[in-house]
Tab-separated table of N, CA and C in Angstrom:
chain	number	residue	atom	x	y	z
A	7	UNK	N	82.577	-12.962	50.049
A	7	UNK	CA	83.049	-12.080	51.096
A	7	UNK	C	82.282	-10.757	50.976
A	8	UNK	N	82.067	-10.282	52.120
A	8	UNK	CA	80.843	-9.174	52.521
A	8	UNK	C	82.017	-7.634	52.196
A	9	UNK	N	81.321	-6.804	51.720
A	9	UNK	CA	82.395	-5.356	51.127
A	9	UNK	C	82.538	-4.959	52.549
A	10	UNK	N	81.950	-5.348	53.666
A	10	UNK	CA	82.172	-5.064	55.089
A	10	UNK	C	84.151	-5.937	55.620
A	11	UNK	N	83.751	-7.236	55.008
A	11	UNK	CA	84.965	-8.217	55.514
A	11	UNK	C	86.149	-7.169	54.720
A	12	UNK	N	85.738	-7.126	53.571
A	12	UNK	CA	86.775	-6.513	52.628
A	12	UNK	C	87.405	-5.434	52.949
A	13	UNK	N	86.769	-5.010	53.660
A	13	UNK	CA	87.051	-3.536	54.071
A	13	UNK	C	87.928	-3.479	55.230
A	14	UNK	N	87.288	-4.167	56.606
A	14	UNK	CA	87.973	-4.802	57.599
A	14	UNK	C	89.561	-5.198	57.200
A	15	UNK	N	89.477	-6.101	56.294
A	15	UNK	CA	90.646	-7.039	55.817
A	15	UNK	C	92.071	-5.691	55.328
A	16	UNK	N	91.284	-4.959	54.060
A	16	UNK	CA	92.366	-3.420	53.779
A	16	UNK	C	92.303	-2.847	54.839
A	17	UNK	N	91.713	-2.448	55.651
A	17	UNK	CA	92.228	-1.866	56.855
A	17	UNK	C	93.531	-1.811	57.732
A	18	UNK	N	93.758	-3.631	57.484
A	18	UNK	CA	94.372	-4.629	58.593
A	18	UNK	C	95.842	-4.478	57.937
A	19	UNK	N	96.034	-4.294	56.650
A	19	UNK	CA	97.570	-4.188	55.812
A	19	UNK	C	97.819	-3.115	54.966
A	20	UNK	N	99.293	-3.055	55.049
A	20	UNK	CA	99.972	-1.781	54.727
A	20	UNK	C	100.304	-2.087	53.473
A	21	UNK	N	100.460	-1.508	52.274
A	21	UNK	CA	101.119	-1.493	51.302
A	21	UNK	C	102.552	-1.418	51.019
A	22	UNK	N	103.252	-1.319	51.078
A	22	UNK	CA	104.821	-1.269	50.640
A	22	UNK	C	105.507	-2.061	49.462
A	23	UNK	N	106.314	-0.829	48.935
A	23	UNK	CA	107.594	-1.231	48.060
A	23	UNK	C	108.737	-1.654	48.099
A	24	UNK	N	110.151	-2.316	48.796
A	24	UNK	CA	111.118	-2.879	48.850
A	24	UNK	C	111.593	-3.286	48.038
A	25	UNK	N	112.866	-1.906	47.491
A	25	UNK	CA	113.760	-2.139	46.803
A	25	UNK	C	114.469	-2.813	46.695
A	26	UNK	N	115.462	-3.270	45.252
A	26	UNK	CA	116.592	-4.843	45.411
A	26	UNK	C	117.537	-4.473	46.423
A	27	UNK	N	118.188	-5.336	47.231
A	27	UNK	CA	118.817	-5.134	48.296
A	27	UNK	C	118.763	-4.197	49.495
A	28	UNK	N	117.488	-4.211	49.529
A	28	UNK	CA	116.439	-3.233	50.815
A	28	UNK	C	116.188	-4.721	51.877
A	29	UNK	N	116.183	-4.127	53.084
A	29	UNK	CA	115.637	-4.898	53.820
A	29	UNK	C	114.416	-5.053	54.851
A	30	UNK	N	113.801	-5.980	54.605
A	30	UNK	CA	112.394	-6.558	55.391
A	30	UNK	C	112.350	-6.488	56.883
A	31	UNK	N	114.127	-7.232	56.916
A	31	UNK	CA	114.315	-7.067	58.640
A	31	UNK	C	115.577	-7.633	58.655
A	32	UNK	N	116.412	-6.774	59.082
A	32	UNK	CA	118.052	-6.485	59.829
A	32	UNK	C	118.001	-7.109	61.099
A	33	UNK	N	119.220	-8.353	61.255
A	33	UNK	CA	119.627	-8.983	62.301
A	33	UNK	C	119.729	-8.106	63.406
A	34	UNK	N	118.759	-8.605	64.544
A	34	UNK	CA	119.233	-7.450	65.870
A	34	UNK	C	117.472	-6.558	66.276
A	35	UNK	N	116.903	-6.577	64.947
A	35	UNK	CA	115.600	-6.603	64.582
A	35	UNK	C	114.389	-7.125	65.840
A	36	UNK	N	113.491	-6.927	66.211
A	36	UNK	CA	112.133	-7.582	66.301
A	36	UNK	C	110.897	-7.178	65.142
A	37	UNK	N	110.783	-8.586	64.526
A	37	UNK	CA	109.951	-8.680	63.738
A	37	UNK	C	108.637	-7.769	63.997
A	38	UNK	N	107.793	-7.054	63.423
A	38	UNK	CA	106.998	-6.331	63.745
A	38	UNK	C	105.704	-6.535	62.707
A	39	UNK	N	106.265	-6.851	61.811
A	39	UNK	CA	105.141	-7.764	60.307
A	39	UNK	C	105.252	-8.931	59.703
A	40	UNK	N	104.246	-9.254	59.611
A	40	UNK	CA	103.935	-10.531	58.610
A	40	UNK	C	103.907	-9.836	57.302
A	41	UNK	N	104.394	-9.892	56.317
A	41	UNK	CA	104.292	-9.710	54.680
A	41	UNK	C	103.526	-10.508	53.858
A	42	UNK	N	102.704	-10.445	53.007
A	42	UNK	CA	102.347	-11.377	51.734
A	42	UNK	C	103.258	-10.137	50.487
A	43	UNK	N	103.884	-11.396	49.679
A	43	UNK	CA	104.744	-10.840	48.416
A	43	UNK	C	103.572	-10.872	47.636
A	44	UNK	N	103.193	-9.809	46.967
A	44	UNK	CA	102.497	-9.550	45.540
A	44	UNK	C	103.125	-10.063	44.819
A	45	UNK	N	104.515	-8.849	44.525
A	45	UNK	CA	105.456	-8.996	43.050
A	45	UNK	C	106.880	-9.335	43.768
A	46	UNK	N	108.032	-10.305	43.195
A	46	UNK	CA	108.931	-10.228	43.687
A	46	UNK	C	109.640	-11.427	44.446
A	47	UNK	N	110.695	-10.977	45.112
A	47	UNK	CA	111.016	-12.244	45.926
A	47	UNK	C	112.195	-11.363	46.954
A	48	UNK	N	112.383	-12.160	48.162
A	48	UNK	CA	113.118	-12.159	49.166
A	48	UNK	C	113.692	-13.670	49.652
A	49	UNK	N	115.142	-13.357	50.481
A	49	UNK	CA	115.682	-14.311	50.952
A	49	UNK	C	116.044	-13.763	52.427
A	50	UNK	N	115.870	-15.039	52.979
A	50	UNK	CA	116.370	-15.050	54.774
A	50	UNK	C	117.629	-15.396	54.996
A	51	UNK	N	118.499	-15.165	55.300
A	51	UNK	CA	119.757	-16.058	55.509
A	51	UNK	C	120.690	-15.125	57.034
A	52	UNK	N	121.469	-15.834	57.487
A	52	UNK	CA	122.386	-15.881	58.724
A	52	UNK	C	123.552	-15.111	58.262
A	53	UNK	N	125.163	-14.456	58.907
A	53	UNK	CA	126.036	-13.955	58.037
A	53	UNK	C	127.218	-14.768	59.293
A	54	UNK	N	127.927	-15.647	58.985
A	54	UNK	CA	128.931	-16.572	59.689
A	54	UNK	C	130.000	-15.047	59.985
A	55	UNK	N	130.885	-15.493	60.636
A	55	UNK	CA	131.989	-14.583	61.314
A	55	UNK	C	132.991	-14.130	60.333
A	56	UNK	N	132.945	-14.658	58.795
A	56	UNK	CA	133.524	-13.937	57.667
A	56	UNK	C	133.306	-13.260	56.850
A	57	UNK	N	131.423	-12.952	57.187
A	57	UNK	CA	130.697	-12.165	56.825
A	57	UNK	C	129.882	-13.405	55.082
A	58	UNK	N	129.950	-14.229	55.003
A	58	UNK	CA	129.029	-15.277	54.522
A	58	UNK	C	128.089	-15.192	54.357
A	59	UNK	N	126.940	-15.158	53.524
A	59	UNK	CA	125.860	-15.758	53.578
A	59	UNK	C	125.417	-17.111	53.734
A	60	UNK	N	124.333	-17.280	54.433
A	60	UNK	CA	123.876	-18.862	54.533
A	60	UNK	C	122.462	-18.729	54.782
A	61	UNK	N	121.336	-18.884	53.182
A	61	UNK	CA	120.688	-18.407	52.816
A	61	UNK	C	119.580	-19.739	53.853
A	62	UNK	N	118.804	-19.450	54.407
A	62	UNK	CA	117.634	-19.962	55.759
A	62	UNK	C	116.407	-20.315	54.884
A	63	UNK	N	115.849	-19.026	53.487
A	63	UNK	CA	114.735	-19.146	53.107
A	63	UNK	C	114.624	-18.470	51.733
A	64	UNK	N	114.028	-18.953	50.628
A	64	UNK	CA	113.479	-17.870	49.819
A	64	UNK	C	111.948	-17.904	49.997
A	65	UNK	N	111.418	-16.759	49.899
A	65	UNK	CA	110.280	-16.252	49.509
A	65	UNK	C	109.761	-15.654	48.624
A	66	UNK	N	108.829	-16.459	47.581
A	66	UNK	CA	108.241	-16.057	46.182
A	66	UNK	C	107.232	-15.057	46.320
A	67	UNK	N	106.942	-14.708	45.235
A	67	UNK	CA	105.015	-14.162	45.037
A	67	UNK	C	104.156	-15.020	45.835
A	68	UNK	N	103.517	-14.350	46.036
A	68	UNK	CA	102.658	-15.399	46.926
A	68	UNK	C	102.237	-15.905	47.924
A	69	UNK	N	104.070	-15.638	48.447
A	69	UNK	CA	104.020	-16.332	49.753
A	69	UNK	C	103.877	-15.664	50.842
A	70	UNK	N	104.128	-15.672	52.141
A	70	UNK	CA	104.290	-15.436	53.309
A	70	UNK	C	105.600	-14.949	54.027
A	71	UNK	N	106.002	-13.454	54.423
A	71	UNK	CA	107.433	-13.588	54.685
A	71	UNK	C	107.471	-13.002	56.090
A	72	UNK	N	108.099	-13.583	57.015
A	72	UNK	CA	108.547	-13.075	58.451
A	72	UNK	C	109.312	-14.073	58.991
A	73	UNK	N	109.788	-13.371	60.411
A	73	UNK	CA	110.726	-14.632	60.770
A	73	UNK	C	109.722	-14.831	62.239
A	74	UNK	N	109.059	-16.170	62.198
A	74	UNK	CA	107.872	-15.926	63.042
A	74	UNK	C	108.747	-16.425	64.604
A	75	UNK	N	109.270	-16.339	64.640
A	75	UNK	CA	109.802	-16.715	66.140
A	75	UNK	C	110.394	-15.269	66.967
A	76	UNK	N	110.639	-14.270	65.879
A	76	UNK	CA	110.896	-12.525	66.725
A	76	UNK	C	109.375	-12.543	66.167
A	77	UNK	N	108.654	-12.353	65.612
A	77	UNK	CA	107.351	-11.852	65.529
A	77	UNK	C	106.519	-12.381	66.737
A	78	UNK	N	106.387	-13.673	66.794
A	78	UNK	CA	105.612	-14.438	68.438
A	78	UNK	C	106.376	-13.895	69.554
A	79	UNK	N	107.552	-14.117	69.308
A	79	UNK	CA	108.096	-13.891	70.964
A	79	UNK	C	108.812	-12.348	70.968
A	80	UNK	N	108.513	-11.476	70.513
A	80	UNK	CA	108.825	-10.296	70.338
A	80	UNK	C	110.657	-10.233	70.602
A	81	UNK	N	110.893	-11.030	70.099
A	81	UNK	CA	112.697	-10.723	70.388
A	81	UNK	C	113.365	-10.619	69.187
A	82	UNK	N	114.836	-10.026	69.434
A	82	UNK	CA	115.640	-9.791	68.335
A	82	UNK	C	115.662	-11.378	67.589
A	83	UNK	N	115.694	-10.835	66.567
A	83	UNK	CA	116.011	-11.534	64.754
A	83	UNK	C	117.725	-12.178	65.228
A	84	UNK	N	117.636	-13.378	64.267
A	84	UNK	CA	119.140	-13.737	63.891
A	84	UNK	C	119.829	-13.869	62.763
A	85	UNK	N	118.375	-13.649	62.167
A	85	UNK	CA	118.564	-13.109	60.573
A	85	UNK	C	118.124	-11.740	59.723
A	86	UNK	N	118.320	-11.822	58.759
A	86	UNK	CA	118.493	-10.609	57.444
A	86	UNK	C	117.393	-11.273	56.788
A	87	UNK	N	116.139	-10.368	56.470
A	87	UNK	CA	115.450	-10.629	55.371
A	87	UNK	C	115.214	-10.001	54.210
A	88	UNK	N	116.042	-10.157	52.881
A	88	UNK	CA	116.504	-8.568	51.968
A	88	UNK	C	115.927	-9.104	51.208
A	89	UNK	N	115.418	-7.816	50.217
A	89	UNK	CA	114.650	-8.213	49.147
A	89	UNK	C	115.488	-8.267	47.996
A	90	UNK	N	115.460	-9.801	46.644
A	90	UNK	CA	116.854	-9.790	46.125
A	90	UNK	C	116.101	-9.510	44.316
A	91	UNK	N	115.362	-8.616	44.783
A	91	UNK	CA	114.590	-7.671	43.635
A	91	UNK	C	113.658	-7.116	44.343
A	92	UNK	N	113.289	-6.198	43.224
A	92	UNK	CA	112.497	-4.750	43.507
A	92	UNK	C	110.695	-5.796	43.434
A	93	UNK	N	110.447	-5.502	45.119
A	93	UNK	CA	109.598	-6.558	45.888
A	93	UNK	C	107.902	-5.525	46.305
A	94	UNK	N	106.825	-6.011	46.162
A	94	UNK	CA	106.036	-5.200	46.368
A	94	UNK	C	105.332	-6.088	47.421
A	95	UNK	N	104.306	-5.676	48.679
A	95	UNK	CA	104.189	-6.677	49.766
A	95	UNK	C	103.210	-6.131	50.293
A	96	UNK	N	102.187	-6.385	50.852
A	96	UNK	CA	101.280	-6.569	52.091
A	96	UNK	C	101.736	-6.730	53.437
A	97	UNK	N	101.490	-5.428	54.334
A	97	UNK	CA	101.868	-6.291	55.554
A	97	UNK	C	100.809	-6.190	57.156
A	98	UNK	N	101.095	-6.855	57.831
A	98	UNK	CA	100.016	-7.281	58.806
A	98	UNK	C	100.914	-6.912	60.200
A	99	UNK	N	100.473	-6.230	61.168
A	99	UNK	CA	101.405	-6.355	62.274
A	99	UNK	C	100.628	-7.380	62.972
A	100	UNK	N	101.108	-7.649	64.611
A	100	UNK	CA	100.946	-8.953	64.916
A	100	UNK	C	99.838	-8.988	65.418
A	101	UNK	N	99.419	-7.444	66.034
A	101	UNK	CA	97.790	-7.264	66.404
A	101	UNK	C	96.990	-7.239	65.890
A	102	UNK	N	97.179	-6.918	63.883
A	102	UNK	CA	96.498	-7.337	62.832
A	102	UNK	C	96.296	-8.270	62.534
A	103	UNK	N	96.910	-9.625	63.205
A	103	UNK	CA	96.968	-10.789	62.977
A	103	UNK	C	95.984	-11.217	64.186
A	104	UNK	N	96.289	-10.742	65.179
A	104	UNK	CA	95.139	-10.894	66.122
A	104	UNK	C	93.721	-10.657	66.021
A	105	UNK	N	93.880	-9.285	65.489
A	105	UNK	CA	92.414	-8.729	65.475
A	105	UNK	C	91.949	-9.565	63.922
A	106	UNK	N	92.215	-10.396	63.025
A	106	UNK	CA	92.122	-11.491	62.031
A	106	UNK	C	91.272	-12.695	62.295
A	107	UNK	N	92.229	-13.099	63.650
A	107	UNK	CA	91.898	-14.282	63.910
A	107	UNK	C	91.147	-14.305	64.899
A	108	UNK	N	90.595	-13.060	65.834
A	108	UNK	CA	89.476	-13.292	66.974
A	108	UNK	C	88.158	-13.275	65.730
A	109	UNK	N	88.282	-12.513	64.566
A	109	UNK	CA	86.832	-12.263	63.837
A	109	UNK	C	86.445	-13.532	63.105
A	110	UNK	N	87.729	-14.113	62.348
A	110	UNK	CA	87.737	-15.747	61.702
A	110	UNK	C	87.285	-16.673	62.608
A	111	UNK	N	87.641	-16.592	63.962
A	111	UNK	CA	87.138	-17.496	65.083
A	111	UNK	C	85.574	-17.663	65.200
A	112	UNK	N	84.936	-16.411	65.019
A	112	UNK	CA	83.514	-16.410	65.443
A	112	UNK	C	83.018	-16.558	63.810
A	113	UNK	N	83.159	-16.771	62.955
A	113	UNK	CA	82.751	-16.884	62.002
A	113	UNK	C	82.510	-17.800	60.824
A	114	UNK	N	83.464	-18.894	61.894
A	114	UNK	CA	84.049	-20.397	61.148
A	114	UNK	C	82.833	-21.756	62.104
């Protein structure tokens, strides 16, 4: 990878910290980032009418965290995405994801 791509690429994501029981994205929400977890972990889950959890997803190191259906279709969330430790993350908004994939397109 060219210190040009590299550069492009840090440009494209934000750094952030998310504290234990901080949240990624509050029901009612439109998703606005894609995350990669560095350090840490998060869970997705729904809250039933007794106030319940009903956990949808975990997300490790590593992985990938959003709820891609408010992120594509720009609409409110139906879930909570909290971080269930002190979480460190990458994040991409959706035009960063765009402006990603028009440059990967011509280059593949």
């Amino acid at each position: 990878m060219s210190s040009e791509d590299k550069e492009f690429i840090r440009e494209l994501f934000v750094y952030k910290k998310i504290g234990r029981k901080q949240f990624f994205l509050k029901q009612g929400e439109i998703c606005k980032y894609c995350g990669f977890i560095i350090k840490g972990s998060m869970k997705q889950y729904s809250e039933d009418d007794l106030g319940k959890e009903n956990v949808i997803n975990l997300y490790l190191e590593n992985w990938w965290v959003a709820d891609r259906e408010s992120l594509l279709g720009s609409k409110p969330t139906i879930y909570n995405i909290e971080a269930c430790e002190d979480t460190k993350i990458l994040m991409i908004s959706q035009e960063g994801i765009k402006e990603m994939t028009k440059v990967t397109a011509f280059t593949n």
